XYZ file of C-alpha atoms in Angstrom:
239
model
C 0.000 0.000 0.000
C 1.423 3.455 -0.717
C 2.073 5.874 1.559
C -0.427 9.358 2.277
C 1.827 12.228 2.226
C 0.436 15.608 3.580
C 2.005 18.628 3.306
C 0.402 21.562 5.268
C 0.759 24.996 4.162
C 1.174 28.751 5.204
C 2.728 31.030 2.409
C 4.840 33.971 2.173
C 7.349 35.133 -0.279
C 8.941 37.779 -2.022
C 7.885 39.027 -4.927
C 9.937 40.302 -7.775
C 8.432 42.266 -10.668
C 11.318 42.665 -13.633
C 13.584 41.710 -10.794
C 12.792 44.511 -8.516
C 11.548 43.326 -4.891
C 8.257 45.327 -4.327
C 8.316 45.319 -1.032
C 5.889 43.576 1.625
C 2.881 41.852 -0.546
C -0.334 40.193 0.506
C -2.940 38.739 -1.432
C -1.281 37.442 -3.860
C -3.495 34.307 -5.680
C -4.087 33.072 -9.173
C -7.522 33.357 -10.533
C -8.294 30.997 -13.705
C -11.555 31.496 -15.898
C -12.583 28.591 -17.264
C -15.364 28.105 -20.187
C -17.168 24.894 -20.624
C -18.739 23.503 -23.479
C -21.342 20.718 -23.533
C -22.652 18.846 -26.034
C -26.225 17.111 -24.518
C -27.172 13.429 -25.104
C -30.160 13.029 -26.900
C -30.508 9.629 -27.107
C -32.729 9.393 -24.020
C -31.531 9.540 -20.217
C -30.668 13.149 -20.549
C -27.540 14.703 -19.512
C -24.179 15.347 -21.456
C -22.699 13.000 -23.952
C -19.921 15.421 -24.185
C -17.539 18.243 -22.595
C -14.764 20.048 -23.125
C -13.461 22.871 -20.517
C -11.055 25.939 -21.964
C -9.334 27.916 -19.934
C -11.131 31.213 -20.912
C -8.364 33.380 -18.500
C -5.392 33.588 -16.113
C -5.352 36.361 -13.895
C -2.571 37.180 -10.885
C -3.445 39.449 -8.565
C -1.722 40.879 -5.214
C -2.042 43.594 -2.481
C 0.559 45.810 -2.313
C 1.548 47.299 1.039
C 4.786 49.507 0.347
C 3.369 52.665 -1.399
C 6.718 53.526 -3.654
C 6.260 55.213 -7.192
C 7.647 52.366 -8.974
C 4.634 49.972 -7.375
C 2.269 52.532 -7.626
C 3.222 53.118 -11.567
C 2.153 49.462 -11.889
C -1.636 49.994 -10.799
C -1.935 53.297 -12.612
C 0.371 52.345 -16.075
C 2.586 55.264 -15.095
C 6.156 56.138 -15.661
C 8.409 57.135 -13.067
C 11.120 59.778 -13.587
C 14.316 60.596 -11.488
C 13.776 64.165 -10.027
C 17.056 65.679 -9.407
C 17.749 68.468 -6.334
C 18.431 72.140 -7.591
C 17.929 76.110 -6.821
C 14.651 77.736 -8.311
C 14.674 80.882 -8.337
C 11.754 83.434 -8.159
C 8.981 81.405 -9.054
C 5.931 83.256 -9.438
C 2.632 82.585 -6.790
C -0.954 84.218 -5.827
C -1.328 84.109 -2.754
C -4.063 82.215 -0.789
C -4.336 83.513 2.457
C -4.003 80.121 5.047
C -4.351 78.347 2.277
C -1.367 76.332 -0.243
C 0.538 77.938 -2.950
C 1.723 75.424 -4.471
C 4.991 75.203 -5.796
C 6.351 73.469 -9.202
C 8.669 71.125 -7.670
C 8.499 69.671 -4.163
C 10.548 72.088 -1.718
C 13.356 70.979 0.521
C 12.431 72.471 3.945
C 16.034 71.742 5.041
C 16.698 74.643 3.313
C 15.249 77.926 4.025
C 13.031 79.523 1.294
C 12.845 83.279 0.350
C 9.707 84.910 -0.321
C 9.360 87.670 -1.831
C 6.446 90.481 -2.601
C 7.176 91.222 -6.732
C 8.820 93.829 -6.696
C 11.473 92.013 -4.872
C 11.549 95.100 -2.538
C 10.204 92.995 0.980
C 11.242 89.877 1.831
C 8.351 87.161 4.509
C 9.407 86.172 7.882
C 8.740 82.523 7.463
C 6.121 81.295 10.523
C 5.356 85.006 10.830
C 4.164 85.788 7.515
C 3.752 82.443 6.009
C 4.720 78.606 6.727
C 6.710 76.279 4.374
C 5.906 72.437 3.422
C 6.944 70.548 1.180
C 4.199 71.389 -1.200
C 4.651 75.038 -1.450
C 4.038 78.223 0.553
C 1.070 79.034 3.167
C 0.501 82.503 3.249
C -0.748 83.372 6.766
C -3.972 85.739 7.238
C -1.869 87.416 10.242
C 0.931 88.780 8.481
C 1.751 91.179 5.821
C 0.710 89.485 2.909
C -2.862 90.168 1.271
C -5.301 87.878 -0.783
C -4.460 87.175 -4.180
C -1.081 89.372 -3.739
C 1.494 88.283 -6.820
C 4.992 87.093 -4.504
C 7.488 85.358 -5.637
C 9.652 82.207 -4.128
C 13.256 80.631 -4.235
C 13.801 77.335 -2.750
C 15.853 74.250 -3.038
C 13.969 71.543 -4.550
C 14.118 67.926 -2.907
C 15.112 65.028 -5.189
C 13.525 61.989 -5.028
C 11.182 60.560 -7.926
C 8.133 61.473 -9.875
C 5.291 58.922 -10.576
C 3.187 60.412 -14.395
C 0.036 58.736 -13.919
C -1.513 56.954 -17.045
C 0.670 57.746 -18.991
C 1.246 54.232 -20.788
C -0.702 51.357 -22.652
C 0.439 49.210 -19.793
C 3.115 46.985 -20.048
C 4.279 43.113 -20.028
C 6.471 42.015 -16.982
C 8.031 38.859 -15.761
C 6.819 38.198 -12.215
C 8.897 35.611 -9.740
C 7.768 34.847 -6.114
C 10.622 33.629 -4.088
C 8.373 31.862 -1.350
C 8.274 29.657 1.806
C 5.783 26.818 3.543
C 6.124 28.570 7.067
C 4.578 25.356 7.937
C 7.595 23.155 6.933
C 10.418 25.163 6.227
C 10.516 24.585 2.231
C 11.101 26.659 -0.355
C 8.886 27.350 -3.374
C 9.034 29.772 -6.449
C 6.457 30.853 -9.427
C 7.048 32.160 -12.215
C 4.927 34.097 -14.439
C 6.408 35.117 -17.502
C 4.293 37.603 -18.742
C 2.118 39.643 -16.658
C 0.000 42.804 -17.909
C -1.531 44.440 -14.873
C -4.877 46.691 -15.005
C -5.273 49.897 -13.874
C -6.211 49.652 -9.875
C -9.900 50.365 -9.053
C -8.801 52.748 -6.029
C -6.165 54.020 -4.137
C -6.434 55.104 -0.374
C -4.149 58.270 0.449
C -5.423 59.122 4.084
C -6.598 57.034 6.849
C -5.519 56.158 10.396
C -4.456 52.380 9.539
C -1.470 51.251 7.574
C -2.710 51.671 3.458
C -2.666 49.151 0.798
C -3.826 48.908 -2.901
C -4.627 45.957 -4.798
C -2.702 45.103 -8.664
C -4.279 42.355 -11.155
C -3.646 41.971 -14.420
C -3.779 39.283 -17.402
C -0.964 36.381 -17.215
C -0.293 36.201 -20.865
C 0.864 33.034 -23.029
C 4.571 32.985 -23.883
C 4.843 31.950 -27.590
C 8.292 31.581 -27.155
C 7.279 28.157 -25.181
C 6.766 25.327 -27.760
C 8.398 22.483 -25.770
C 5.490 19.865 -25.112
C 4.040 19.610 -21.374
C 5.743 23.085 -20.721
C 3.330 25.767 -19.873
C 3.149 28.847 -21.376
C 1.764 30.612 -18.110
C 3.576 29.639 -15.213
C 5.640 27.383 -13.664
C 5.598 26.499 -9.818
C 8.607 24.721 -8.326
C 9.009 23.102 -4.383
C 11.508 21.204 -2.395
């Protein structure tokens, strides 16, 4: 009599997206469509004399938890650009008393800004006349400045990164999960070799517990698989 092997199992992983780790993801599962086609028996006794199941769709989906540009650019086909650090100099505002003036480029508050009326003749006290963020200038109702006054602002920019939003047709990516049975210790991987995510549904920006956003997309055949028994989807290997 042959042995009953069980193998109980509690999965994590990393996942790699064009060989960049994305951080800490959840959720991530494999949804297959399938399409079935009957043909009915009708020579008495009802029922189906024959079928035939397609698979109509792969899908992989997975909630992301680390809220960079790069992972965001995959739920909202974007293109991330390298933003560099450097002086602006007298960029032009209206301002909005206690409200944002926004700047053009995110300011490094490091760095103390100069503000400016236009003329260039009087220069704000900042958290006298106004306060500085990162987004831009706050004009405040108790100091000098009036409503929809033209001023002007030089700052140090911040570098960092820049996520265009929908920008792209939405791209094909190779997807590898580098996982573990935390119930026995053995490794596993998956492969996807071509994955074309969808546009996410919705994003949460503010909220008083840790955010997420979910990613799915279409796992594609690879017509550069011809070998028989090989699958053009995805492969799953285990210890």
């Amino acid at each position: 009599m042959s042995e009953t092997v069980t193998e109980s199992y509690i999965g994590s992983g990393i996942m790699y997206v064009d060989g960049r780790d994305v951080g800490n993801a959840s959720g991530v599962k494999i949804d297959i469509e399938q399409e079935t086609k009957s043909q009915p028996n009708y020579r008495g006794g009802g029922g189906n004399s024959a079928e035939v199941t397609k698979i109509k769709s792969v899908k992989l989906s997975a909630t992301m938890n680390d809220f960079s540009n790069e992972n965001m650019a995959l739920g909202l086909r974007g293109k991330v650009e390298v933003v560099a650090a450097g002086a602006v100099d007298d960029e032009p505002l209206t301002a909005v008393l206690d409200g944002l003036c926004d700047t053009t480029k995110m300011i490094d508050t490091s760095i103390a800004p100069v503000l400016k009326n236009e003329a260039g003749t009087t220069t704000y006290d900042v958290d006298v006349d106004y306060i500085v963020s990162a987004g831009g200038i706050r004009p405040l109702s108790t100091g000098a400045m009036t409503e929809g006054q033209a001023i002007k602002v030089s700052y140090t920019s911040k570098a960092g990164n820049a996520l265009q939003a929908l920008v792209e047709s939405g791209k094909e990516v190779k997807v590898v999960i580098d996982g573990i049975n935390d119930a026995t210790g053995k490794p596993w991987t998956l492969k996807f070799y071509k994955w074309k995510p969808s546009p996410t549904s919705s994003l949460d920006l503010i909220g008083d517990d840790f955010g997420s956003f979910d990613i799915e997309g279409g796992v594609l055949a690879d017509a550069s698989i011809v070998a028989t028994g090989k699958s053009k989807f995805f492969v799953r290997s285990a210890a």
